[in-house]
PDB file of C-alpha atoms and ligand atoms in Angstrom:
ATOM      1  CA  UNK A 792      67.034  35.785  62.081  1.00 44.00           C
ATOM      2  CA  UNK A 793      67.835  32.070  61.245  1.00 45.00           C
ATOM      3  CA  UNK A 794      64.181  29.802  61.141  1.00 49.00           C
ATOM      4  CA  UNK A 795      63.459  27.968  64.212  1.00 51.00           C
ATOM      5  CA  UNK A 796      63.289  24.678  62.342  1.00 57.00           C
ATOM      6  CA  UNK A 797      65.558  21.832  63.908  1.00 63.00           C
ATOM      7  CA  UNK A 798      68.136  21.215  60.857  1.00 61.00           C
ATOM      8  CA  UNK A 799      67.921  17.820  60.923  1.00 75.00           C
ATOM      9  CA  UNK A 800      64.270  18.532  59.951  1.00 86.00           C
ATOM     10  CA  UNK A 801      65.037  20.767  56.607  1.00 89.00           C
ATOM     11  CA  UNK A 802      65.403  18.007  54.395  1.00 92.00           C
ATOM     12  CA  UNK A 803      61.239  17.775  54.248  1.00 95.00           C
ATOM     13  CA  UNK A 804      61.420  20.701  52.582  1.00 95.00           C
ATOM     14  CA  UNK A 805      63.426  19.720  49.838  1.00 95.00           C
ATOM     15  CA  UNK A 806      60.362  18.382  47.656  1.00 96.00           C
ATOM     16  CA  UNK A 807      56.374  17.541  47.883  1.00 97.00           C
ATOM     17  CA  UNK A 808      57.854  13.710  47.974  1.00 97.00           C
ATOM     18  CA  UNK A 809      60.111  14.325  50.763  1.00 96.00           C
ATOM     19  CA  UNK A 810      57.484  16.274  52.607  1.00 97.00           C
ATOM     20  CA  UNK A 811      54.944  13.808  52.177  1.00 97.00           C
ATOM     21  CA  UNK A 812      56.879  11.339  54.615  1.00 96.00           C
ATOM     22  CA  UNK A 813      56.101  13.527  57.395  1.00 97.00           C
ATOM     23  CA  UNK A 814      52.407  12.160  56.958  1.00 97.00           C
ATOM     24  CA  UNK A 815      50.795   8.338  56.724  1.00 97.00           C
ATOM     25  CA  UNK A 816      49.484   7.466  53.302  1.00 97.00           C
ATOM     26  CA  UNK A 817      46.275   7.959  53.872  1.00 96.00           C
ATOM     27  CA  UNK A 818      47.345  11.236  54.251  1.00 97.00           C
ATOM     28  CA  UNK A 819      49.714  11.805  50.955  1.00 96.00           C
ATOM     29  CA  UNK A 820      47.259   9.956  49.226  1.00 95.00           C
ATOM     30  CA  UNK A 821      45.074  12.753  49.099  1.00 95.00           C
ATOM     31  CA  UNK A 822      47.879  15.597  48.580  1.00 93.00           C
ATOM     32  CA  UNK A 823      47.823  16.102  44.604  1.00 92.00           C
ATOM     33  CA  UNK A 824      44.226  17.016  44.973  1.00 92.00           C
ATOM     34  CA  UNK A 825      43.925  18.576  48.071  1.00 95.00           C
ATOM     35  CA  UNK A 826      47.418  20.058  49.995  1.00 97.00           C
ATOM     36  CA  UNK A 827      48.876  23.061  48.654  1.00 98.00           C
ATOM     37  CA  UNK A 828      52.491  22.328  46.226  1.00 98.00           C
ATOM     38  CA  UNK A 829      55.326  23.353  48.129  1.00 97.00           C
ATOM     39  CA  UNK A 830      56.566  26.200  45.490  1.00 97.00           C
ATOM     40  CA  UNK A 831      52.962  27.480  45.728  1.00 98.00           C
ATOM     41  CA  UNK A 832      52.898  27.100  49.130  1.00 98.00           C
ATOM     42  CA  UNK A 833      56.845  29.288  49.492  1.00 97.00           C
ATOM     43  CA  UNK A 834      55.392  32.194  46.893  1.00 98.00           C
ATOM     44  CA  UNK A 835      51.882  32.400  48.577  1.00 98.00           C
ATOM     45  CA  UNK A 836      53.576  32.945  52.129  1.00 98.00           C
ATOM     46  CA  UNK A 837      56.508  35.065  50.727  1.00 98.00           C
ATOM     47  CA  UNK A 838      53.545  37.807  49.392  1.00 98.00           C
ATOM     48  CA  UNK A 839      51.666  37.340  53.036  1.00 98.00           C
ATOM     49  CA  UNK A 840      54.421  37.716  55.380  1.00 98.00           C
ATOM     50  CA  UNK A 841      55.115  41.125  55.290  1.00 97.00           C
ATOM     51  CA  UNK A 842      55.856  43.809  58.249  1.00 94.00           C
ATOM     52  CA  UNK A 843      56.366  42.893  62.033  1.00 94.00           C
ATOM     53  CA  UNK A 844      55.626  39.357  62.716  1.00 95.00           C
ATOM     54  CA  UNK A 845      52.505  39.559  60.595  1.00 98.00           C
ATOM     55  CA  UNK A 846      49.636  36.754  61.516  1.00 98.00           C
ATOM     56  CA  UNK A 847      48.798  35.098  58.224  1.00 98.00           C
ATOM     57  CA  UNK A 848      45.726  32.225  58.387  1.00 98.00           C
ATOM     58  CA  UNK A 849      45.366  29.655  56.040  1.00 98.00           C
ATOM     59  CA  UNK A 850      41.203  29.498  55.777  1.00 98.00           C
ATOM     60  CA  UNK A 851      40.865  25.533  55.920  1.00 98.00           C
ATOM     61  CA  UNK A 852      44.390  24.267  56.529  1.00 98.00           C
ATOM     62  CA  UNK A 853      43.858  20.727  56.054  1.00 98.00           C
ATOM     63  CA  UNK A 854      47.213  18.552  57.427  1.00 98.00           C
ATOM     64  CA  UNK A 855      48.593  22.137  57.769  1.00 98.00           C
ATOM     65  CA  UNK A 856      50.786  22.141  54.503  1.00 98.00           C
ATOM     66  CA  UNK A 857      50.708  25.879  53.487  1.00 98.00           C
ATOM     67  CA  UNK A 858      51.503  26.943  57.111  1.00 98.00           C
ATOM     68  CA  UNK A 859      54.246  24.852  58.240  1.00 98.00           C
ATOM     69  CA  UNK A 860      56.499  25.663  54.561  1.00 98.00           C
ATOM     70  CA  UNK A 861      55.514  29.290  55.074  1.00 98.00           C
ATOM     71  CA  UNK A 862      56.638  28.944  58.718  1.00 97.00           C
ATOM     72  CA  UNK A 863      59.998  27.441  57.672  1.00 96.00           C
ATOM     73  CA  UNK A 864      60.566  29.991  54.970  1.00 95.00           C
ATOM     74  CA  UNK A 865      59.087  33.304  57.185  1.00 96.00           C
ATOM     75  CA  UNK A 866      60.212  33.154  60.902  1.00 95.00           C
ATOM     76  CA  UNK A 867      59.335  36.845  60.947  1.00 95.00           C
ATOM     77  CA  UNK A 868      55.645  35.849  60.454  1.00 98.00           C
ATOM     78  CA  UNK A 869      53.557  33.617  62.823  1.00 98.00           C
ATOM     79  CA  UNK A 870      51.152  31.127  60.697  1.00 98.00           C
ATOM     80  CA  UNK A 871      47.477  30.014  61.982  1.00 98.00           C
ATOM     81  CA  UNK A 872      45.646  27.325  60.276  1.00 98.00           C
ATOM     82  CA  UNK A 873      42.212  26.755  60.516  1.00 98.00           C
ATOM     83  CA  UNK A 874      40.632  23.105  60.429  1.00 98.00           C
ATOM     84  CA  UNK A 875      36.976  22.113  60.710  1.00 97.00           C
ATOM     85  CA  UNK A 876      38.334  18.428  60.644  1.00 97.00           C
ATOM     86  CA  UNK A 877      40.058  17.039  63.796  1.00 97.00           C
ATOM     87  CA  UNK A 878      41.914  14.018  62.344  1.00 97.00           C
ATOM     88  CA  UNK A 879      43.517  16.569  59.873  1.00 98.00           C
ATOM     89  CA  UNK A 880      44.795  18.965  62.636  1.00 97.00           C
ATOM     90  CA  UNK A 881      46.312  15.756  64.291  1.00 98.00           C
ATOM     91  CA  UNK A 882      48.364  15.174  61.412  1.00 98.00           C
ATOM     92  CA  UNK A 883      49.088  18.857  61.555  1.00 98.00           C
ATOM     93  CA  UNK A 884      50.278  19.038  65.024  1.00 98.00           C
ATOM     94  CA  UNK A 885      52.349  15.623  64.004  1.00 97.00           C
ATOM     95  CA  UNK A 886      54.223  16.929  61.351  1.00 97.00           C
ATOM     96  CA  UNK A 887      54.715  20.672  63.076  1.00 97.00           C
ATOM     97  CA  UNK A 888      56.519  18.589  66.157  1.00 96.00           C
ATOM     98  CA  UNK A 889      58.610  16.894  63.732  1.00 95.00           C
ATOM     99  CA  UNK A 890      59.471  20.116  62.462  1.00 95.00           C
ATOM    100  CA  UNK A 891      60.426  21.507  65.608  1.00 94.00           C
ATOM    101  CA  UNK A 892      58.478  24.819  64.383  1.00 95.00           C
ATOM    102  CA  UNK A 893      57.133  27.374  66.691  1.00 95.00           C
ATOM    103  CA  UNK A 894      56.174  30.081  64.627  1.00 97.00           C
ATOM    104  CA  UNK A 895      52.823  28.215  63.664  1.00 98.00           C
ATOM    105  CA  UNK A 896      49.510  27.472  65.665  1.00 98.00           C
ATOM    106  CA  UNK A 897      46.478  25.350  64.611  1.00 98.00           C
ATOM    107  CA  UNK A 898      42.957  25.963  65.273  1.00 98.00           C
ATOM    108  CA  UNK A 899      40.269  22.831  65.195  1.00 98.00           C
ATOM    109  CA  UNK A 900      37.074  25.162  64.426  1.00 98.00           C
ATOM    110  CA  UNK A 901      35.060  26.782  61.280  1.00 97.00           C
ATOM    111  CA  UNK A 902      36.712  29.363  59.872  1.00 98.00           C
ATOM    112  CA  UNK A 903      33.050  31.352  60.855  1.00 98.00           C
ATOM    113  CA  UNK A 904      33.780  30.615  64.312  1.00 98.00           C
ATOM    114  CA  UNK A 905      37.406  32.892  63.907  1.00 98.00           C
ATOM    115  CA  UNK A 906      37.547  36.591  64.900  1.00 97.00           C
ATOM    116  CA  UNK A 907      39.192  37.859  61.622  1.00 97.00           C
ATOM    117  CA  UNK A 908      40.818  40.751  63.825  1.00 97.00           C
ATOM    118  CA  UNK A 909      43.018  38.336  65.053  1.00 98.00           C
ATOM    119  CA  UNK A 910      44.517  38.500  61.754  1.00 98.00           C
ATOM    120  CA  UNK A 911      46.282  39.970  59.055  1.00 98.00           C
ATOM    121  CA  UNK A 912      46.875  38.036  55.582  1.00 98.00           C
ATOM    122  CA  UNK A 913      44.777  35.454  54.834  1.00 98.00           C
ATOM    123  CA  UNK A 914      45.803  31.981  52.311  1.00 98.00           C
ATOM    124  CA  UNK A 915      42.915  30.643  50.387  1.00 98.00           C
ATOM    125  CA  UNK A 916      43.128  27.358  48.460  1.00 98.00           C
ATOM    126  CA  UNK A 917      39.514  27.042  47.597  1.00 93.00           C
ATOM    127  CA  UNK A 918      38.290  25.476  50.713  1.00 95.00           C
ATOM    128  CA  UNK A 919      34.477  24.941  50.054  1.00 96.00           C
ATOM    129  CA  UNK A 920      34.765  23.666  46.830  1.00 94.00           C
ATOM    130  CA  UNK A 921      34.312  20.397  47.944  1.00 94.00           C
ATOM    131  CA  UNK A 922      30.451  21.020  48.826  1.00 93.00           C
ATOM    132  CA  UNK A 923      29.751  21.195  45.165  1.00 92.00           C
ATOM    133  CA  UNK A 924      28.290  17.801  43.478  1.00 90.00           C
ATOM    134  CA  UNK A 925      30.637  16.107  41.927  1.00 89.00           C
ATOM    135  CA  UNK A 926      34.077  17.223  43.227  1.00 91.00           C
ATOM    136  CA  UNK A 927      36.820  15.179  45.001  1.00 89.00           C
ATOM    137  CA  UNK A 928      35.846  14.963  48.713  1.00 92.00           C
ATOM    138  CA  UNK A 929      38.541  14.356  51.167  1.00 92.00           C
ATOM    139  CA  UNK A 930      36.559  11.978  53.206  1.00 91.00           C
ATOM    140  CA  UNK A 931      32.709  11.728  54.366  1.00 88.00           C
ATOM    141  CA  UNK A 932      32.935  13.034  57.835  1.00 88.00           C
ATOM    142  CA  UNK A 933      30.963  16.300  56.862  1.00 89.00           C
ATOM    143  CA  UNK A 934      27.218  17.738  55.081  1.00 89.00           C
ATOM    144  CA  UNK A 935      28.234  18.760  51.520  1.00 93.00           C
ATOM    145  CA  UNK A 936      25.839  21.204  49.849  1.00 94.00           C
ATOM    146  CA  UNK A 937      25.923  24.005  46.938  1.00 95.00           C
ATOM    147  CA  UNK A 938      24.111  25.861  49.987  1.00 96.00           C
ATOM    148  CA  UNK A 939      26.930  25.841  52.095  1.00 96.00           C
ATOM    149  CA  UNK A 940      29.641  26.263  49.298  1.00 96.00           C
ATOM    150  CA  UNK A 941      27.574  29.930  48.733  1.00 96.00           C
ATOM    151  CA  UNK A 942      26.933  29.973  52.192  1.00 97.00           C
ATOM    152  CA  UNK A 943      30.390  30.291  53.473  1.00 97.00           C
ATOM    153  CA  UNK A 944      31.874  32.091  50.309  1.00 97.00           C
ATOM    154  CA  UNK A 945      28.964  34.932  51.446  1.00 98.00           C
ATOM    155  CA  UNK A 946      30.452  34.544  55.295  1.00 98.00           C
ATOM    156  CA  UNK A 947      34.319  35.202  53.970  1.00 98.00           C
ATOM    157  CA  UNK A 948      33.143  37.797  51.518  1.00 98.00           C
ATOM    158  CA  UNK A 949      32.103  39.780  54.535  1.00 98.00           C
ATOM    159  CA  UNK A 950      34.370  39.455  56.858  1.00 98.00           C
ATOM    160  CA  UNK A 951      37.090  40.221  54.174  1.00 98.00           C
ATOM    161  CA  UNK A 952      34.801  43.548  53.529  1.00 98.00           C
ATOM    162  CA  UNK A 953      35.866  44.066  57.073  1.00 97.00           C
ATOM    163  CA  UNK A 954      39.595  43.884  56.701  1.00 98.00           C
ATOM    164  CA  UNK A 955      41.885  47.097  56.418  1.00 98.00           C
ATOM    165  CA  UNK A 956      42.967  48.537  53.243  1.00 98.00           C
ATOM    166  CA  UNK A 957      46.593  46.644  52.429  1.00 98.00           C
ATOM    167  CA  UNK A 958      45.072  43.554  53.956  1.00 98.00           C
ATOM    168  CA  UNK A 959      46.500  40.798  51.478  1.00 98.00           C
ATOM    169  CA  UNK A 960      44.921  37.919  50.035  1.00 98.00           C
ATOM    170  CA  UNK A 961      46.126  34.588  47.737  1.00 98.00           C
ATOM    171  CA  UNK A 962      43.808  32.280  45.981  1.00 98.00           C
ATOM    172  CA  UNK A 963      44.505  29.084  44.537  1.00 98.00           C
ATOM    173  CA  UNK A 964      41.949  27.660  42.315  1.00 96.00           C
ATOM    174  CA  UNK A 965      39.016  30.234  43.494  1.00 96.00           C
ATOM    175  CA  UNK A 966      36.077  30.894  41.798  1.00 93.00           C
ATOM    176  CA  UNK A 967      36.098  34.153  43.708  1.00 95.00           C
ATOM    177  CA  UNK A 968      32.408  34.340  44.882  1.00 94.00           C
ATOM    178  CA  UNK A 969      34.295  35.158  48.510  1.00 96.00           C
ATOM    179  CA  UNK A 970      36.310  38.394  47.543  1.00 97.00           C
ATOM    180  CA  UNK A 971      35.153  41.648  47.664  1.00 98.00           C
ATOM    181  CA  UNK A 972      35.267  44.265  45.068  1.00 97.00           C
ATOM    182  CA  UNK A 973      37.894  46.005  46.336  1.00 98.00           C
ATOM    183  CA  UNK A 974      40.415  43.427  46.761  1.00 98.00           C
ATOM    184  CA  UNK A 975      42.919  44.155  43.446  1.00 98.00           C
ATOM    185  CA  UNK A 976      45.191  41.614  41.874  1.00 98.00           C
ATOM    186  CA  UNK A 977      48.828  42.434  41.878  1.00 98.00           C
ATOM    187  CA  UNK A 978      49.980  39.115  40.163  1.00 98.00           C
ATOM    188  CA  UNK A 979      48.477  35.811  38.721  1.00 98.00           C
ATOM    189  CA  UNK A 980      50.358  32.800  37.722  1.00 97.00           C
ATOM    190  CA  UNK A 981      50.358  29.066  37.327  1.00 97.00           C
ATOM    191  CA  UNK A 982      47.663  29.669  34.251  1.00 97.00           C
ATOM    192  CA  UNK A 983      45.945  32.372  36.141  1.00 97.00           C
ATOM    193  CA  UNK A 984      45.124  29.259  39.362  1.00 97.00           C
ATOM    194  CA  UNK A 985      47.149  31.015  41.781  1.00 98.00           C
ATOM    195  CA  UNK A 986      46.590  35.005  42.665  1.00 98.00           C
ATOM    196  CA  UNK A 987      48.035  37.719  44.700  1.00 98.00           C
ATOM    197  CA  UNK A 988      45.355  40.079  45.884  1.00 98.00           C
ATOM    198  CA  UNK A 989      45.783  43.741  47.773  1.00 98.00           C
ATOM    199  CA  UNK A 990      42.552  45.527  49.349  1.00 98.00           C
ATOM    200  CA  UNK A 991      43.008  48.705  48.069  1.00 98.00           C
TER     201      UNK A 991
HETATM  202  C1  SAM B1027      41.716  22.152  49.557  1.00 74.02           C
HETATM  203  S1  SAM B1027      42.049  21.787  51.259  1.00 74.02           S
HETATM  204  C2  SAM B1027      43.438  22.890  51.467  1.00 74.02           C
HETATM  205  C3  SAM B1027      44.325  22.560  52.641  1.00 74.02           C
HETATM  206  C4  SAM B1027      45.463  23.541  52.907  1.00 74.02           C
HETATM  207  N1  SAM B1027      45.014  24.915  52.891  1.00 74.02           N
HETATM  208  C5  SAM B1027      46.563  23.402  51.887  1.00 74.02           C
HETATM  209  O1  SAM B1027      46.677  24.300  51.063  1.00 74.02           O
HETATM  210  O2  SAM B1027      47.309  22.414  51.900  1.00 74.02           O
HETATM  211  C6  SAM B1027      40.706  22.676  52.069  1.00 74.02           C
HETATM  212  C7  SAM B1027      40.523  22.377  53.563  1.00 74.02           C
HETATM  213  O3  SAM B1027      39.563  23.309  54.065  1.00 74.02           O
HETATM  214  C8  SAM B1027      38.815  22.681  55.086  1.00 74.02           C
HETATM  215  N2  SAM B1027      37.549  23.413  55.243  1.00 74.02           N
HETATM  216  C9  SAM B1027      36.536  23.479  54.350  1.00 74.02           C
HETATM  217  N3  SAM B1027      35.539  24.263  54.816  1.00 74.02           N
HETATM  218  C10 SAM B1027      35.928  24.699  56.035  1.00 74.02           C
HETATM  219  C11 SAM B1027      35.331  25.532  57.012  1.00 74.02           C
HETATM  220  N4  SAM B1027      34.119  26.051  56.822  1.00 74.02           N
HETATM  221  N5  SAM B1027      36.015  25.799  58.149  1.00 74.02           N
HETATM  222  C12 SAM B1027      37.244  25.226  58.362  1.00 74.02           C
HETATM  223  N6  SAM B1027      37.855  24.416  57.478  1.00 74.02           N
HETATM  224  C13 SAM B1027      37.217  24.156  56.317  1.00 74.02           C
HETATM  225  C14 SAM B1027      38.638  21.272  54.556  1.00 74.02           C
HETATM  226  O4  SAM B1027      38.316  20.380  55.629  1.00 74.02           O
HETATM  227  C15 SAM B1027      39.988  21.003  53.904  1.00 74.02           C
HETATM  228  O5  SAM B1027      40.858  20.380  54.809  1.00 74.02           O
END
């Protein structure tokens, strides 16, 4: 099956420059530190989009990077992102009609506010990380607090306890408070920062 995306809109796939002009610069501004790299982004979603149309969320999907390459590369696979920040998702829904992609959906919540049944293969690019003192925040429109960071790596932990065996899992940067025991790694690269996990 070809991808859905509208050819004239392939091009922003070419590079994390060219896809960074489907966004302001307020936006790109914040993508070294924050948004997933594109070649990350490709090998995360080639490991999670496996079987019939799998549904793969990205837990905290900022400006929706992650989900709209993995989209583009995997129209077999349907892609949900999860935002607690509403000006992100706008960006997200921005750049997804640009794409012309259908294959991906966006959800303005918490991630603890999700039914993890809904879903099968998760993307993880350390999401509460920013709650710790002296990280880069992406803005001040939320409480930070070391609580919260071991708050909601304790809420993930469990509802990934939940999941199936063969459920799969990748990290980028993790400190891996939120994944249970039983979750194996099947591959680790870029210096060990991104992982490929399989619940046994
Ligand atoms: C490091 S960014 C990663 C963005 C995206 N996954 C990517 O790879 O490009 C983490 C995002 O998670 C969001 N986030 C953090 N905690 C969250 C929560 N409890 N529920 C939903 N989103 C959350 C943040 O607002 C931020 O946009």
């Amino acid at each position: 099956m070809q991808p859905f995306i509208r050819t004239d809109a392939a091009r922003f796939f070419h590079s994390d420059a060219h896809f960074n002009d489907l966004y302001p610069t307020e936006i790109t501004d914040l993508a070294r530190r924050h948004w997933t790299p594109l070649p990350i982004a490709r090998k995360a979603a080639a490991f999670l989009a496996v079987g019939s149309n799998p549904h793969v969320l990205d837990i905290g999907c900022g400006v929706g990077k992650f989900c709209l390459a993995g989209a583009q590369l995997s129209p077999n696979a349907t892609f949900y992102g999860v935002e607690q920040r509403k000006r992100l998702l706008r960006h997200a829904e921005n750049a997804k009609s640009s794409l012309g992609l259908e294959n991906v959906h966006f959800i303005n919540a918490n991630f603890t506010q999700l039914d993890f049944k809904q879903f099968d293969h998760f993307y993880f690019y350390n999401a509460f990380y920013e709650n710790l003192d002296g990280t880069d925040k992406i803005d001040d429109s939320i409480d930070y607090s070391a609580e919260l960071f071991h708050y909601y790596n304790r809420y993930l932990h469990r509802l990934l306890d939940q999941k199936p065996s063969g459920t799969r899992l990748v990290t980028y940067h993790s400190l891996e408070e939120e994944i249970p025991r039983d979750f194996e790694v099947v591959e680790s690269t870029y210096s060990n920062l991104l992982k490929f996990w399989i619940k046994l």
